[in-house]
CSV table of C-alpha atoms in Angstrom, one decimal:
chain,number,residue,atom,x,y,z
L,1,MET,CA,79.3,84.3,81.9
L,2,LEU,CA,79.4,80.6,81.0
L,3,LEU,CA,80.0,81.2,77.3
L,4,LYS,CA,82.5,83.9,78.0
L,5,THR,CA,84.5,81.7,80.3
L,6,PHE,CA,84.3,78.4,78.5
L,7,GLY,CA,84.0,79.8,74.9
L,8,TRP,CA,87.7,78.9,74.0
L,9,SER,CA,87.3,75.5,75.6
L,10,PHE,CA,84.3,74.7,73.5
L,11,ALA,CA,86.0,76.0,70.3
L,12,VAL,CA,89.2,74.0,71.0
L,13,THR,CA,87.1,70.9,71.7
L,14,ALA,CA,85.2,71.2,68.4
L,15,ALA,CA,88.4,71.9,66.5
L,16,GLY,CA,90.3,69.1,68.3
L,17,LEU,CA,87.7,66.5,67.8
L,18,ALA,CA,87.3,67.4,64.1
L,19,LEU,CA,91.1,67.2,63.6
L,20,ALA,CA,91.2,63.8,65.3
L,21,GLY,CA,88.4,62.6,63.1
L,22,VAL,CA,90.2,63.7,59.9
L,23,LEU,CA,93.6,62.3,61.0
L,24,TRP,CA,92.6,59.1,62.7
L,25,GLY,CA,89.0,58.4,61.9
L,26,TRP,CA,86.2,57.6,64.3
L,27,GLN,CA,88.4,55.5,66.5
L,28,GLY,CA,90.9,58.4,66.9
L,29,LEU,CA,88.1,60.8,67.6
L,30,ALA,CA,86.8,58.5,70.4
L,31,VAL,CA,90.3,58.1,71.8
L,32,VAL,CA,90.8,61.9,72.0
L,33,ALA,CA,87.3,62.3,73.6
L,34,ILE,CA,88.0,59.7,76.2
L,35,LEU,CA,91.4,61.3,77.0
L,36,SER,CA,89.7,64.6,77.5
L,37,VAL,CA,87.2,63.2,80.0
L,38,LEU,CA,90.1,61.4,81.8
L,39,GLU,CA,92.1,64.6,82.2
L,40,ILE,CA,89.0,66.5,83.5
L,41,SER,CA,88.1,63.8,86.0
L,42,LEU,CA,91.7,63.5,87.3
L,43,SER,CA,92.3,67.3,87.5
L,44,PHE,CA,89.0,68.7,88.9
L,45,ASP,CA,90.6,69.2,92.3
L,46,ASN,CA,93.5,71.0,90.5
L,47,ALA,CA,91.0,73.6,89.3
L,48,VAL,CA,89.8,74.3,92.9
L,49,ILE,CA,93.4,74.7,94.1
L,50,ASN,CA,94.3,76.9,91.2
L,51,ALA,CA,91.2,79.1,91.8
L,52,GLY,CA,92.3,79.6,95.4
L,53,ILE,CA,95.6,81.0,94.2
L,54,LEU,CA,94.4,82.8,91.0
L,55,ARG,CA,91.9,84.9,92.9
L,56,LYS,CA,94.8,86.7,94.6
L,57,MET,CA,96.3,87.8,91.3
L,58,ASN,CA,95.3,90.8,89.2
L,59,PRO,CA,93.4,90.5,85.9
L,60,PHE,CA,96.6,90.7,83.8
L,61,TRP,CA,98.1,87.6,85.4
L,62,GLN,CA,94.8,85.8,85.3
L,63,LYS,CA,94.8,86.3,81.6
L,64,MET,CA,98.4,85.1,81.5
L,65,PHE,CA,97.2,81.9,83.2
L,66,LEU,CA,94.7,81.4,80.4
L,67,THR,CA,97.0,82.2,77.5
L,68,LEU,CA,100.7,81.5,78.3
L,69,GLY,CA,99.7,79.1,81.0
L,70,ILE,CA,97.6,76.9,78.7
L,71,LEU,CA,100.5,76.8,76.2
L,72,ILE,CA,102.8,75.5,78.9
L,73,ALA,CA,100.1,73.0,80.1
L,74,VAL,CA,99.2,71.6,76.7
L,75,PHE,CA,102.5,71.8,74.7
L,76,GLY,CA,104.9,71.8,77.6
L,77,MET,CA,103.5,69.2,80.0
L,78,ARG,CA,101.5,67.0,77.6
L,79,LEU,CA,103.7,67.0,74.6
L,80,VAL,CA,107.3,68.2,75.3
L,81,PHE,CA,107.7,67.0,78.9
L,82,PRO,CA,107.3,63.2,78.1
L,83,VAL,CA,109.8,63.5,75.3
L,84,VAL,CA,112.3,65.3,77.6
L,85,ILE,CA,111.8,62.5,80.1
L,86,VAL,CA,112.6,59.9,77.4
L,87,ALA,CA,115.7,61.8,76.4
L,88,ILE,CA,117.0,62.0,80.0
L,89,THR,CA,116.2,58.5,81.1
L,90,ALA,CA,117.2,56.8,77.9
L,91,LYS,CA,120.2,59.1,77.4
L,92,LEU,CA,119.1,60.1,73.9
L,93,GLY,CA,119.7,63.3,72.0
L,94,PRO,CA,116.7,65.6,71.6
L,95,ILE,CA,116.2,64.7,67.9
L,96,GLU,CA,116.5,61.0,68.5
L,97,ALA,CA,114.0,61.3,71.4
L,98,VAL,CA,111.5,63.0,69.1
L,99,LYS,CA,112.0,60.3,66.5
L,100,VAL,CA,111.3,57.6,69.1
L,101,ALA,CA,108.1,59.4,70.2
L,102,VAL,CA,106.8,59.9,66.7
L,103,GLN,CA,107.9,56.7,65.0
L,104,ASP,CA,108.3,54.0,67.6
L,105,HIS,CA,105.2,54.3,69.8
L,106,ASP,CA,105.8,51.0,71.7
L,107,ARG,CA,109.4,52.0,72.7
L,108,TYR,CA,108.2,55.5,73.6
L,109,GLU,CA,105.6,54.1,75.9
L,110,GLN,CA,108.1,51.7,77.5
L,111,LEU,CA,110.6,54.5,78.1
L,112,VAL,CA,108.0,56.9,79.6
L,113,THR,CA,106.6,54.1,81.8
L,114,SER,CA,110.1,53.2,83.0
L,115,ALA,CA,110.6,56.8,84.1
L,116,HIS,CA,107.4,56.6,86.2
L,117,PRO,CA,109.1,56.0,89.6
L,118,ALA,CA,111.0,59.2,89.3
L,119,ILE,CA,108.0,61.2,88.0
L,120,ALA,CA,105.8,59.8,90.8
L,121,ALA,CA,108.3,60.5,93.5
L,122,PHE,CA,108.8,64.1,92.4
L,123,GLY,CA,105.1,64.9,91.9
L,124,GLY,CA,104.1,62.9,95.0
L,125,MET,CA,106.4,64.8,97.3
L,126,PHE,CA,105.4,68.2,95.8
L,127,LEU,CA,101.7,67.5,96.2
L,128,LEU,CA,102.2,66.0,99.7
L,129,MET,CA,103.9,69.2,100.9
L,130,ILE,CA,100.9,71.2,99.6
L,131,PHE,CA,98.6,69.0,101.5
L,132,LEU,CA,100.6,68.9,104.8
L,133,ASP,CA,101.1,72.7,104.8
L,134,PHE,CA,97.4,73.1,104.5
L,135,VAL,CA,96.3,70.7,107.2
L,136,PHE,CA,99.0,71.8,109.6
L,137,GLU,CA,97.9,75.4,109.4
L,138,ASP,CA,95.5,76.7,112.0
L,139,ARG,CA,92.4,78.0,110.0
L,140,ASP,CA,89.4,79.9,111.2
L,141,ILE,CA,87.1,77.6,109.1
L,142,LYS,CA,87.5,73.9,109.7
L,143,TRP,CA,85.7,71.2,107.7
L,144,LEU,CA,86.7,68.0,109.7
L,145,ALA,CA,87.2,69.7,113.0
L,146,TRP,CA,87.9,66.5,114.8
L,147,LEU,CA,91.0,66.0,112.6
L,148,GLU,CA,92.0,69.5,111.7
L,149,LYS,CA,92.2,70.9,115.2
L,150,PRO,CA,94.8,68.4,116.5
L,151,LEU,CA,96.7,68.7,113.2
L,152,ALA,CA,96.8,72.5,113.6
L,153,ARG,CA,98.2,72.1,117.1
L,154,LEU,CA,100.9,69.8,115.7
L,155,GLY,CA,101.6,72.3,112.9
L,156,LYS,CA,103.0,74.8,115.4
L,157,LEU,CA,106.3,72.9,114.8
L,158,ASP,CA,107.5,74.8,111.8
L,159,THR,CA,109.3,72.0,110.0
L,160,LEU,CA,106.8,69.2,110.7
L,161,SER,CA,105.5,69.0,107.1
L,162,ILE,CA,109.1,68.6,105.9
L,163,VAL,CA,109.8,65.9,108.4
L,164,VAL,CA,106.6,64.0,107.6
L,165,SER,CA,107.3,64.2,103.9
L,166,LEU,CA,110.8,62.9,104.2
L,167,VAL,CA,109.6,60.0,106.4
L,168,ALA,CA,107.0,59.2,103.7
L,169,LEU,CA,109.8,59.4,101.0
L,170,LEU,CA,112.0,57.0,103.0
L,171,ILE,CA,109.2,54.6,103.4
L,172,ALA,CA,108.4,54.7,99.7
L,173,ALA,CA,112.1,54.3,98.8
L,174,THR,CA,112.8,51.4,101.1
L,175,THR,CA,109.6,49.5,100.4
L,176,VAL,CA,107.7,50.1,97.1
L,177,ALA,CA,110.8,51.3,95.2
L,178,THR,CA,113.1,48.3,96.0
L,179,SER,CA,111.4,45.9,93.6
L,180,VAL,CA,109.7,47.8,90.8
L,181,PRO,CA,108.3,45.6,88.0
L,182,VAL,CA,110.1,45.9,84.7
L,183,HIS,CA,107.7,47.2,82.0
L,184,GLY,CA,107.1,44.4,79.5
L,185,GLY,CA,109.1,41.9,81.4
L,186,SER,CA,108.8,39.5,84.3
L,187,GLY,CA,111.7,40.8,86.5
L,188,THR,CA,112.1,43.7,88.9
L,189,VAL,CA,114.6,46.5,89.4
L,190,ASP,CA,115.7,48.5,92.4
L,191,LYS,CA,114.7,52.1,92.1
L,192,THR,CA,115.6,53.2,95.6
L,193,ALA,CA,118.2,55.8,94.6
L,194,THR,CA,116.1,57.2,91.8
L,195,VAL,CA,113.1,57.6,94.0
L,196,LEU,CA,115.1,59.3,96.8
L,197,LEU,CA,116.8,61.7,94.4
L,198,ALA,CA,113.5,62.6,92.5
L,199,GLY,CA,111.6,62.9,95.8
L,200,VAL,CA,114.1,65.3,97.3
L,201,GLY,CA,114.0,67.2,94.0
L,202,GLY,CA,110.2,67.6,94.4
L,203,LEU,CA,110.6,68.7,98.0
L,204,VAL,CA,113.3,71.3,97.2
L,205,THR,CA,111.2,72.6,94.3
L,206,TYR,CA,108.2,73.1,96.6
L,207,LEU,CA,110.3,74.9,99.2
L,208,ILE,CA,111.8,77.2,96.6
L,209,VAL,CA,108.8,78.1,94.5
L,210,GLY,CA,106.3,77.9,97.4
L,211,GLY,CA,108.5,79.8,99.7
L,212,ILE,CA,109.0,82.7,97.4
L,213,SER,CA,105.3,82.8,96.6
L,214,GLY,CA,104.4,82.6,100.3
L,215,PHE,CA,106.8,85.5,101.0
L,216,PHE,CA,105.0,87.8,98.5
L,217,GLU,CA,101.6,86.6,99.8
L,218,ASP,CA,102.6,87.5,103.3
L,219,ARG,CA,103.7,90.9,102.2
L,220,LEU,CA,100.3,91.4,100.5
L,221,GLU,CA,98.5,90.5,103.7
L,222,GLU,CA,100.7,93.0,105.7
L,223,GLU,CA,99.8,95.8,103.2
L,224,GLU,CA,96.1,95.0,103.4
L,225,GLU,CA,96.2,95.1,107.2
L,226,GLY,CA,98.2,98.4,107.1
L,227,GLU,CA,95.5,99.9,104.8
L,228,GLU,CA,92.8,98.8,107.1
L,229,ASN,CA,94.6,100.5,110.0
L,230,GLY,CA,95.0,103.7,107.9
L,231,ALA,CA,98.8,103.2,107.5
L,232,ALA,CA,99.3,101.5,104.2
L,233,LEU,CA,102.7,100.1,103.5
L,234,PRO,CA,104.6,100.8,100.2
L,235,GLN,CA,103.7,98.2,97.7
L,236,LYS,CA,107.1,96.9,97.0
L,237,SER,CA,106.0,93.3,96.9
L,238,GLY,CA,104.0,93.8,93.7
L,239,ALA,CA,100.6,93.9,95.3
L,240,SER,CA,97.8,96.1,94.0
L,241,VAL,CA,94.3,96.9,95.0
L,242,VAL,CA,93.1,94.4,92.4
L,243,GLY,CA,95.4,91.6,93.3
L,244,LEU,CA,99.0,90.5,93.1
L,245,ALA,CA,101.1,92.0,90.3
L,246,GLY,CA,104.8,92.2,89.3
L,247,LYS,CA,107.3,89.9,91.0
L,248,ALA,CA,104.7,88.6,93.4
L,249,ALA,CA,102.3,87.5,90.6
L,250,PHE,CA,105.2,86.1,88.6
L,251,PHE,CA,106.3,83.7,91.3
L,252,MET,CA,102.7,82.8,92.1
L,253,PHE,CA,102.3,82.1,88.4
L,254,LEU,CA,105.4,79.8,88.5
L,255,TYR,CA,103.9,78.1,91.6
L,256,LEU,CA,100.6,77.5,89.7
L,257,GLU,CA,102.5,75.9,86.8
L,258,VAL,CA,104.5,73.6,89.0
L,259,ILE,CA,101.2,72.5,90.7
L,260,ASP,CA,99.7,71.9,87.3
L,261,ALA,CA,102.8,69.9,86.3
L,262,SER,CA,102.5,67.7,89.4
L,263,PHE,CA,98.8,67.0,88.6
L,264,SER,CA,99.5,66.2,85.0
L,265,PHE,CA,101.9,63.3,85.8
L,266,ASP,CA,99.2,60.8,86.5
L,267,GLY,CA,97.2,61.9,83.5
L,268,VAL,CA,100.2,61.4,81.1
L,269,ILE,CA,101.0,58.0,82.5
L,270,GLY,CA,97.4,56.9,82.7
L,271,ALA,CA,96.9,58.0,79.0
L,272,PHE,CA,99.1,55.1,77.9
L,273,ALA,CA,96.3,52.7,79.0
L,274,ILE,CA,94.3,54.2,76.1
L,275,THR,CA,96.9,55.1,73.4
L,276,ASN,CA,100.6,55.5,72.9
L,277,ASP,CA,100.3,57.9,70.1
L,278,ILE,CA,102.0,61.1,71.4
L,279,PHE,CA,99.9,63.4,69.2
L,280,ALA,CA,96.6,61.9,70.1
L,281,MET,CA,97.6,61.9,73.8
L,282,ALA,CA,98.6,65.6,73.7
L,283,LEU,CA,95.4,66.6,71.8
L,284,GLY,CA,93.1,64.7,74.2
L,285,LEU,CA,94.8,65.8,77.4
L,286,GLY,CA,95.2,69.3,76.0
L,287,ILE,CA,91.4,69.6,75.5
L,288,GLY,CA,90.9,68.5,79.1
L,289,ALA,CA,93.5,71.0,80.3
L,290,MET,CA,91.6,73.8,78.6
L,291,TYR,CA,88.4,72.9,80.6
L,292,ILE,CA,90.4,72.9,83.8
L,293,ARG,CA,91.8,76.3,83.0
L,294,SER,CA,88.3,77.7,82.2
L,295,LEU,CA,86.8,76.1,85.3
L,296,THR,CA,89.5,77.7,87.4
L,297,VAL,CA,88.6,81.2,86.0
L,298,PHE,CA,84.9,80.4,86.4
L,299,LEU,CA,85.3,79.6,90.1
L,300,VAL,CA,87.2,82.8,90.6
L,301,ARG,CA,84.7,85.1,88.8
L,302,LYS,CA,81.7,83.5,90.5
L,303,GLY,CA,83.3,83.7,93.9
L,304,THR,CA,82.5,80.0,94.4
L,305,LEU,CA,85.2,79.4,96.9
L,306,ASP,CA,83.8,82.2,99.1
L,307,ASP,CA,80.3,80.8,98.9
L,308,TYR,CA,81.3,77.2,99.5
L,309,VAL,CA,84.1,77.5,102.0
L,310,TYR,CA,84.9,73.8,102.3
L,311,LEU,CA,85.7,73.3,98.7
L,312,GLU,CA,89.4,74.2,99.3
L,313,HIS,CA,89.5,71.7,102.1
L,314,GLY,CA,88.1,68.9,99.9
L,315,ALA,CA,90.6,69.8,97.1
L,316,HIS,CA,93.5,69.6,99.5
L,317,TYR,CA,92.4,66.3,100.9
L,318,ALA,CA,92.2,65.1,97.3
L,319,ILE,CA,95.7,66.3,96.8
L,320,GLY,CA,96.9,64.4,99.8
L,321,ALA,CA,95.2,61.2,98.4
L,322,LEU,CA,96.8,61.8,95.0
L,323,ALA,CA,100.2,62.2,96.6
L,324,VAL,CA,99.9,58.9,98.4
L,325,ILE,CA,98.6,57.2,95.2
L,326,LEU,CA,101.5,58.5,93.2
L,327,LEU,CA,104.0,57.1,95.7
L,328,ILE,CA,102.2,53.7,95.8
L,329,THR,CA,102.1,53.6,91.9
L,330,ILE,CA,105.9,53.5,91.9
L,331,LYS,CA,105.4,49.7,92.3
L,332,TYR,CA,101.7,49.0,92.2
L,333,GLU,CA,99.3,49.8,89.4
L,334,ILE,CA,96.2,51.8,90.4
L,335,ASN,CA,93.4,52.3,88.0
L,336,GLU,CA,92.9,55.9,86.8
L,337,VAL,CA,89.2,55.6,87.6
L,338,VAL,CA,90.0,55.1,91.2
L,339,THR,CA,92.3,58.1,91.2
L,340,GLY,CA,89.7,60.3,89.6
L,341,LEU,CA,86.8,59.2,91.7
L,342,ILE,CA,88.6,59.9,95.0
L,343,GLY,CA,89.1,63.5,94.0
L,344,VAL,CA,85.5,63.9,92.7
L,345,VAL,CA,84.0,62.3,95.9
L,346,LEU,CA,86.1,64.4,98.3
L,347,ILE,CA,85.2,67.6,96.5
L,348,GLY,CA,81.6,66.5,96.2
L,349,LEU,CA,81.4,65.9,100.0
L,350,ALA,CA,83.0,69.3,100.6
L,351,PHE,CA,80.5,71.0,98.4
L,352,PHE,CA,77.6,69.2,100.1
L,353,SER,CA,79.0,70.2,103.6
L,354,SER,CA,79.3,73.8,102.4
L,355,VAL,CA,75.7,73.8,101.3
L,356,LEU,CA,74.6,72.5,104.7
L,357,ARG,CA,76.8,75.1,106.5
L,358,ASN,CA,75.2,77.9,104.4
L,359,ARG,CA,71.7,76.7,105.2
L,360,ARG,CA,72.6,76.5,108.9
L,361,GLU,CA,74.0,80.0,108.9
L,362,SER,CA,71.0,81.3,107.0
L,363,GLY,CA,68.7,79.8,109.6
L,364,THR,CA,70.8,81.2,112.4
L,365,GLY,CA,70.5,84.7,110.8
L,366,ASN,CA,66.8,84.3,110.7
L,367,GLY,CA,66.7,83.5,114.4
L,368,SER,CA,65.8,79.9,113.9
L,369,GLU,CA,68.7,78.1,115.4
L,370,THR,CA,68.4,74.4,116.0
L,371,LYS,CA,69.4,72.8,119.3
L,372,ALA,CA,72.4,71.2,117.6
L,373,GLU,CA,73.6,74.5,116.3
L,374,VAL,CA,73.3,76.1,119.7
L,375,ALA,CA,75.1,73.2,121.3
L,376,THR,CA,78.0,73.2,118.9
L,377,GLY,CA,78.3,77.0,118.7
L,378,VAL,CA,77.9,77.1,114.9
């Protein structure tokens, strides 16, 4: 199972490190290896979120996620996307933007870093909506019940997540975005309008892609309930007995890619602390992205999310933390180690809580309930 799932990741790692060693020597090899570890640490929570969505899709679309999806993740988000950002923000033509990225590394870094407020606002709002929609939903299984129960009651207001997100965007735009430090200089610049526009763009993107995906997911649940009641509905939504297919899976696939894009923003920006060579950056982050893809599939095939039920909670709290961090980094610099550790710690705590829950339930099943379990009704 391990070799089958991570085989391509191991192969790409070996080939990528060998290529880095040939092209840039031992120093280049070390840079690529560090970037790979950086990407994995920053995006571990991404794998858990992806697994929660991917397990609803059929085997064909799961393979698409590993093939076409990895091409989009590596070449699209880690190589092409920063160049597109440079072209748009610096008002350069595509060819000129590529020349800057390849030939003038210092200017390329400056242009991408200057675009960070817009990138952070877009990604921050998209991820914040994912987090809020999760915590405002009333779920049968609750990790932090003292927090999630009142939030679920508040979540009965349908547009609450949108309102909270817009308030967060206004706060970010009128505080941290008003005096953003100029990269390489001593002055500041007002990015209020840029942050507002990009943040609204992230919100609208979530509502469109997430709304369509949610529609098909709801149709799937209706069909499953109909089948359980002996009156199956026609599968017009693209659902099948082995998972989502057709249009349903396509929009869910788009949703996955947008989530991956939002997670990749901090990795791309953080990579400049290590190197400003676009090819070394793409290679290192690409290797890391491969492991995130493989880990996602591993979690799906092993049924890990079913066995450790709080993992999704921990991942969504990590998403909320990352969304806040992205909005803060519009003005203030936060070390990537902090960003990565927050996600790892939250998921680690969720995993540990899941293990304890499984042990309690196992003990209950054997007729050895503890007084605490009886009192809490667990």
